[in-house]
XYZ file of N, CA and C in Angstrom:
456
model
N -18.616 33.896 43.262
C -18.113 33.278 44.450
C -17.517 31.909 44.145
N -17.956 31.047 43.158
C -17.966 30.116 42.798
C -16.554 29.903 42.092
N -16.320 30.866 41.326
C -15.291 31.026 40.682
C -13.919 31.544 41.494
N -14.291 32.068 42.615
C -13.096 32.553 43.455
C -12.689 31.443 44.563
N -13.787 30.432 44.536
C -13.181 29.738 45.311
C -11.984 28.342 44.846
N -12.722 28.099 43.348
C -12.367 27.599 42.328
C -10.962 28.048 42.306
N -10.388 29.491 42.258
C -9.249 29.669 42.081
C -8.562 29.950 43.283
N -8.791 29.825 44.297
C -7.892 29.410 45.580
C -7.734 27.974 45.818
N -8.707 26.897 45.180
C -8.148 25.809 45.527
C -6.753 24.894 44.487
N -7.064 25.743 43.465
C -5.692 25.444 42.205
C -4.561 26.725 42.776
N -4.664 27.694 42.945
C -4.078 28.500 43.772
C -2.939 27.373 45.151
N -3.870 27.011 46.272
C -3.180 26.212 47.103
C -2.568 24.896 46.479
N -3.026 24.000 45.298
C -2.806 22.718 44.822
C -1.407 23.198 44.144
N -1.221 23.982 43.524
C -0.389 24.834 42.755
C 0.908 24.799 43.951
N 0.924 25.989 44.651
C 1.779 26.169 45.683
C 2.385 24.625 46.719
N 1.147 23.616 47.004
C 1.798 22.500 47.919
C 2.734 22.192 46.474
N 2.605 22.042 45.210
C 2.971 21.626 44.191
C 4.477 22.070 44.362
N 4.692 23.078 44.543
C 6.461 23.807 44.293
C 6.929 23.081 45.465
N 6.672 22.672 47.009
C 7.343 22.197 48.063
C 8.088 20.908 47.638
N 7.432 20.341 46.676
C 7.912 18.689 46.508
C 9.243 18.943 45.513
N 9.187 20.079 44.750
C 10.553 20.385 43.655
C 11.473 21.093 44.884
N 11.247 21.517 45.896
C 12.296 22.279 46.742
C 12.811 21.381 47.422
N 12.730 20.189 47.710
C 13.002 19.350 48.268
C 14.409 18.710 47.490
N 13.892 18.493 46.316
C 15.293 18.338 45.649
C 16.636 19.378 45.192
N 16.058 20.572 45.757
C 16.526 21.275 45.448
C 18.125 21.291 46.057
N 19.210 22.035 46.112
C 20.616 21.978 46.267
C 20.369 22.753 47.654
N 21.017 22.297 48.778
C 21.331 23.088 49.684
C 21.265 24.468 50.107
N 21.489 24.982 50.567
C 21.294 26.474 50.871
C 22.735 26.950 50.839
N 23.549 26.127 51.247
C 25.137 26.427 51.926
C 25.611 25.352 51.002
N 26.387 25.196 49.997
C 26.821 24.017 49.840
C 28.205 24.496 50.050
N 29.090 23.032 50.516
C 30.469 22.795 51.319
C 31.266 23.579 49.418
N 32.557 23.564 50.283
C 33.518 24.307 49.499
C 33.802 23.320 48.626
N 34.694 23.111 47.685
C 35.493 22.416 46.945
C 36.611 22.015 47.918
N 36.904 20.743 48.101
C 38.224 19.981 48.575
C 39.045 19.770 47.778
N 39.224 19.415 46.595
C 40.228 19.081 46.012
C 40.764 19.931 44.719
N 42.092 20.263 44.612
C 42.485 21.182 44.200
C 43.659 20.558 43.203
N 43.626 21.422 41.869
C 44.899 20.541 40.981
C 45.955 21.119 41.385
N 46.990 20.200 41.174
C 48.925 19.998 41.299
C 49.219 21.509 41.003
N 49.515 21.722 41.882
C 50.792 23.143 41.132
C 51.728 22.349 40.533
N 51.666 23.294 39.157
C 52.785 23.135 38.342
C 53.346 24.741 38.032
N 54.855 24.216 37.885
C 56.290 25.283 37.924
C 56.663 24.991 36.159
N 56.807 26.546 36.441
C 57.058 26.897 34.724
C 58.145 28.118 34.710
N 58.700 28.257 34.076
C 59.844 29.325 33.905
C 59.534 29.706 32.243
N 60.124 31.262 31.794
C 59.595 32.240 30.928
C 61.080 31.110 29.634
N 60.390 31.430 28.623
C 61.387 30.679 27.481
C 62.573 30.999 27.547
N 62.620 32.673 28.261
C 64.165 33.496 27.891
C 64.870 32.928 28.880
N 64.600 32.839 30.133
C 65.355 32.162 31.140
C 65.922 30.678 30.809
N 65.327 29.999 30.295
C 65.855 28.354 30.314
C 65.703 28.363 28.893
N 65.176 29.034 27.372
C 64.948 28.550 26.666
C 66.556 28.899 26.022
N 66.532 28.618 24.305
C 67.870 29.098 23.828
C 66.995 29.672 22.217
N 68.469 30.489 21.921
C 68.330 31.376 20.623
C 68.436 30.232 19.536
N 67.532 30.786 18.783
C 67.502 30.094 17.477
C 69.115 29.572 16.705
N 70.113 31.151 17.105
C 71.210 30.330 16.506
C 72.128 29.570 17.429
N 71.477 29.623 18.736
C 72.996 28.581 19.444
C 72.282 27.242 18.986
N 71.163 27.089 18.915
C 70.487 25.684 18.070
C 71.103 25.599 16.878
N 71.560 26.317 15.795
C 71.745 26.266 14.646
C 73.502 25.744 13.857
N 73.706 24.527 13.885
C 74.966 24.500 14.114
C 75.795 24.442 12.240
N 74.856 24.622 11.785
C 75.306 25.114 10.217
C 75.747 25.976 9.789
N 76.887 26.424 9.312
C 77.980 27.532 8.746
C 77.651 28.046 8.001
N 77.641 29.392 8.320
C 76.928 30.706 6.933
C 77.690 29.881 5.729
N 78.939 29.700 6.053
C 79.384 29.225 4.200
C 78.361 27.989 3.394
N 78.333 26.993 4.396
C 76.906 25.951 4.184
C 76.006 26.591 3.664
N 75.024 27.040 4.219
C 74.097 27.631 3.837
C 74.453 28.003 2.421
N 75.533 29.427 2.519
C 75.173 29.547 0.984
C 75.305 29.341 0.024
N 76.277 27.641 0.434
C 76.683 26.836 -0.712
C 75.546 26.451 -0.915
N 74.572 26.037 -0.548
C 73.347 25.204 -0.299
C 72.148 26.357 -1.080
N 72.287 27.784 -1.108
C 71.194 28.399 -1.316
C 71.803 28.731 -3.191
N 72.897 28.523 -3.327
C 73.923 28.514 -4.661
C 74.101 27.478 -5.368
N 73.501 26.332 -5.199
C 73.601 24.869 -5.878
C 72.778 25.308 -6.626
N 73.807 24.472 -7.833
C 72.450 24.502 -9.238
C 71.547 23.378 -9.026
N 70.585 23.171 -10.312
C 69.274 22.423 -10.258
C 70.369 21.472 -10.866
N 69.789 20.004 -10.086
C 70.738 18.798 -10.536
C 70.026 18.089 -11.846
N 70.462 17.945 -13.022
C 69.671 16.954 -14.041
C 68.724 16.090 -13.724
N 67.737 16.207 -14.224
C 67.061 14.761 -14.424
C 66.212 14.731 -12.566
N 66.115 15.988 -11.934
C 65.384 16.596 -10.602
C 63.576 16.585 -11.449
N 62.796 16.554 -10.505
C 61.294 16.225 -10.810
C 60.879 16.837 -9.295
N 59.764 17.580 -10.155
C 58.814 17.757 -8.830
C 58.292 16.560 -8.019
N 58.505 16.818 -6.526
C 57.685 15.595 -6.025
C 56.370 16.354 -5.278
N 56.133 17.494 -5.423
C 54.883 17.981 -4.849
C 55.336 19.254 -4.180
N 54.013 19.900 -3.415
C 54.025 20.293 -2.640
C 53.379 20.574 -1.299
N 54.055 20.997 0.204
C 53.761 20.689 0.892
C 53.694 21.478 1.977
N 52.882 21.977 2.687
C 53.446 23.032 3.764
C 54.510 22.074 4.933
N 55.439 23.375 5.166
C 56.310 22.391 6.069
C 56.241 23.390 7.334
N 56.444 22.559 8.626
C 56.547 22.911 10.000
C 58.225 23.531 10.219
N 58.201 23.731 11.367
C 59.754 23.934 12.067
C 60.057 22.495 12.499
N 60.954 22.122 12.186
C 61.525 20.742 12.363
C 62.071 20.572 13.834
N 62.776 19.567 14.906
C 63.406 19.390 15.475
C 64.499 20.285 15.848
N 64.756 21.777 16.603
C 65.835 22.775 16.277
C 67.130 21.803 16.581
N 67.048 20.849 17.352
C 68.795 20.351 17.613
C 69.110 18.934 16.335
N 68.224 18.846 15.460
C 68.481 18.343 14.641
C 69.347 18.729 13.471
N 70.614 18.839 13.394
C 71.503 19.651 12.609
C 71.376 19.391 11.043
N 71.778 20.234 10.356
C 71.780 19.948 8.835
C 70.674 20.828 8.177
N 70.802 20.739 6.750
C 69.901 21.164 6.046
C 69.192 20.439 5.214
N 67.578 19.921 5.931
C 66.686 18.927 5.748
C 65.683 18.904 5.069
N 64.541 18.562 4.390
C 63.189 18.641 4.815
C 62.857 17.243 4.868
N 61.203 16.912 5.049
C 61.104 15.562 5.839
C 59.802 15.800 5.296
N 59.319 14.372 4.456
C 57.800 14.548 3.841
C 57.247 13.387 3.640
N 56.289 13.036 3.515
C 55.584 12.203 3.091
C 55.539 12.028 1.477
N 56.195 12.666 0.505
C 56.232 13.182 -0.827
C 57.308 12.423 -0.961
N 58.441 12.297 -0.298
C 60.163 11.777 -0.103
C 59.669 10.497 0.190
N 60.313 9.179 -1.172
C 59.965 7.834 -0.943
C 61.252 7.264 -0.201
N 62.580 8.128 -0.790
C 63.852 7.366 -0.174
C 64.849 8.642 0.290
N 65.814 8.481 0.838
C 66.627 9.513 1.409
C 67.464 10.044 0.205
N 67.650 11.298 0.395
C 68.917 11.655 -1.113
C 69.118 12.929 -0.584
N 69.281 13.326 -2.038
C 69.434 15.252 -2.289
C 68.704 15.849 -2.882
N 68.051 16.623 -2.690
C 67.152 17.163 -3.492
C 67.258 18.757 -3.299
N 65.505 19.584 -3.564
C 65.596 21.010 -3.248
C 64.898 21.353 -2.908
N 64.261 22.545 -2.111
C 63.048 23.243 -1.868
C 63.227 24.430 -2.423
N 61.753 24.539 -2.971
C 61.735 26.279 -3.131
C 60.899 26.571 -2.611
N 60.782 28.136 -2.097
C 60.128 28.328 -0.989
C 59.336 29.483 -2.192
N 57.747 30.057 -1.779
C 56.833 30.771 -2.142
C 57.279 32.092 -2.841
N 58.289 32.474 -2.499
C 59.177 33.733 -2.717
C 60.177 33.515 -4.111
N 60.455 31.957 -4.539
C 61.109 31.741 -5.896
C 62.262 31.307 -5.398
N 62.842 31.615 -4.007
C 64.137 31.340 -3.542
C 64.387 29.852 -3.473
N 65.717 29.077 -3.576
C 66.047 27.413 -4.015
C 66.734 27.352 -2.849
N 66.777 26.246 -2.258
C 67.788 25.970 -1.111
C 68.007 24.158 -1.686
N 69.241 23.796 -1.665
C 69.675 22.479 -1.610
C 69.765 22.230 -0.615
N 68.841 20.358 0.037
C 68.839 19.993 1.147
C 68.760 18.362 1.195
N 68.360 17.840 1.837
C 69.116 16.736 1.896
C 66.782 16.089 2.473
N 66.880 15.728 1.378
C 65.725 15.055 1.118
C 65.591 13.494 2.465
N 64.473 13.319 3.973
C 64.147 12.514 3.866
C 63.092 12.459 4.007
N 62.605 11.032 4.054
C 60.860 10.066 4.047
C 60.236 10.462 5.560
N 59.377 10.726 5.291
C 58.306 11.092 6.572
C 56.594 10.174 6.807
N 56.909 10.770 8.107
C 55.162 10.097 8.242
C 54.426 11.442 8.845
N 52.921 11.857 8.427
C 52.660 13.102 8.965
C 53.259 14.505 8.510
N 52.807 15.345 8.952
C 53.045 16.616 8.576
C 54.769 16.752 7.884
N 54.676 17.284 7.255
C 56.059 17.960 6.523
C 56.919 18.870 7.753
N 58.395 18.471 7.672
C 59.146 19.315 8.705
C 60.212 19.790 7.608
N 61.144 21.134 8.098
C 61.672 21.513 8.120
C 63.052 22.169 8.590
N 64.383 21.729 8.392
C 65.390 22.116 9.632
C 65.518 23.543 9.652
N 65.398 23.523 11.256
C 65.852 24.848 11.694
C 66.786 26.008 10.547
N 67.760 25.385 10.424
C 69.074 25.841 9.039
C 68.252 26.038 7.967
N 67.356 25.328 7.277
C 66.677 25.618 6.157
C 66.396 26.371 6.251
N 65.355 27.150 7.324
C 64.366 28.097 7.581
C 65.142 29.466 7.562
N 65.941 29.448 8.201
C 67.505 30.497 8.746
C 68.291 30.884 7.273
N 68.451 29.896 6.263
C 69.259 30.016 5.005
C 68.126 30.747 3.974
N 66.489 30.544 3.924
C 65.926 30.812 3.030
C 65.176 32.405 4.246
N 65.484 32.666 5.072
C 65.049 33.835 5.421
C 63.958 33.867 6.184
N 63.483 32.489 6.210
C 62.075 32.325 6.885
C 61.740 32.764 8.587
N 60.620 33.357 8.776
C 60.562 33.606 10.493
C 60.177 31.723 10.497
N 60.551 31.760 11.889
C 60.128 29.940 12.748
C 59.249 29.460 12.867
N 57.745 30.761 12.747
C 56.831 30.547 12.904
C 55.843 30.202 12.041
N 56.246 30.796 10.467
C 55.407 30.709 9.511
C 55.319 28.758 9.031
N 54.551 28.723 8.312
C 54.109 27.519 8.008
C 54.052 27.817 6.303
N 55.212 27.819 5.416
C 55.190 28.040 4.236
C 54.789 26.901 3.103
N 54.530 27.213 2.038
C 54.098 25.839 0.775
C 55.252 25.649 0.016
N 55.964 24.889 0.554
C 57.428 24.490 -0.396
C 56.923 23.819 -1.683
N 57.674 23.761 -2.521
C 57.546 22.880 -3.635
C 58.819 21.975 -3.514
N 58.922 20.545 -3.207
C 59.381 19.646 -3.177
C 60.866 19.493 -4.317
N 61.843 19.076 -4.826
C 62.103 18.450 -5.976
C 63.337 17.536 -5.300
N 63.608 16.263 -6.052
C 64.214 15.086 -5.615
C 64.085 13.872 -6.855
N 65.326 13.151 -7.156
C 65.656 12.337 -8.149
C 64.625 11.187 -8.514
């Protein structure tokens, strides 16, 4: 008896115990959300965007004067670097590195053995690439290739 009464009074101490945590507890109904983010307007790339070659304002003959240049004397590796897709309305045939101390001529070769002559400048950050480069050595836009650098 002793023992059953014992456990109805931790029993009730127990239970007033949960009323004081329900109290803090969250509403029953809580209100909706009021505030709602900005619509924003977007259109599909094909509609407003443009083709790789109306960006591309370099002449197949360019190019394959450029993919047909010999190795210039006295050329040195300056490294290598993975390079990005460059600026597409930036015309010419570029790359852009942190490897490049001053502007010139130089070359890339791309993973495949293929040479493109391009027009070497100085960078800060990731390595870029012109659009035309990418287009002359065959590359999709998307890949992120390991050029090997060379420049005077």
């Amino acid at each position: 008896m002793m023992m059953r009464a014992l456990f109805l009074v931790s029993l009730s101490l127990a239970l007033a115990g949960c009323s004081v945590f329900e109290k803090d507890a969250a509403p029953a109904n809580p209100q909706m959300a009021t505030e709602f983010a900005p619509a924003v307007s977007t259109t599909a790339l094909g509609a407003a965007g443009h083709a790789p070659a109306a960006l591309d304002k370099t002449s197949d003959a360019e190019k394959a004067a450029a993919l047909s240049a010999p190795v210039a004397s006295g050329e040195r590796a300056l490294g290598k670097a993975v390079v990005a897709l460059g600026p597409p309305a930036e015309a010419g045939i570029w790359v852009q590195s942190v490897l490049i101390s001053a502007p010139g001529q130089g070359r890339v070769v791309a993973p495949n053995g293929q040479a493109l002559a391009v027009e070497l400048r100085p960078g800060s950050g990731g390595a870029l690439m012109s659009l035309s480069a990418y287009q002359a050595l065959g590359l999709p836009l998307t890949d992120l290739p390991e050029m090997t650098i060379y420049g005077p």
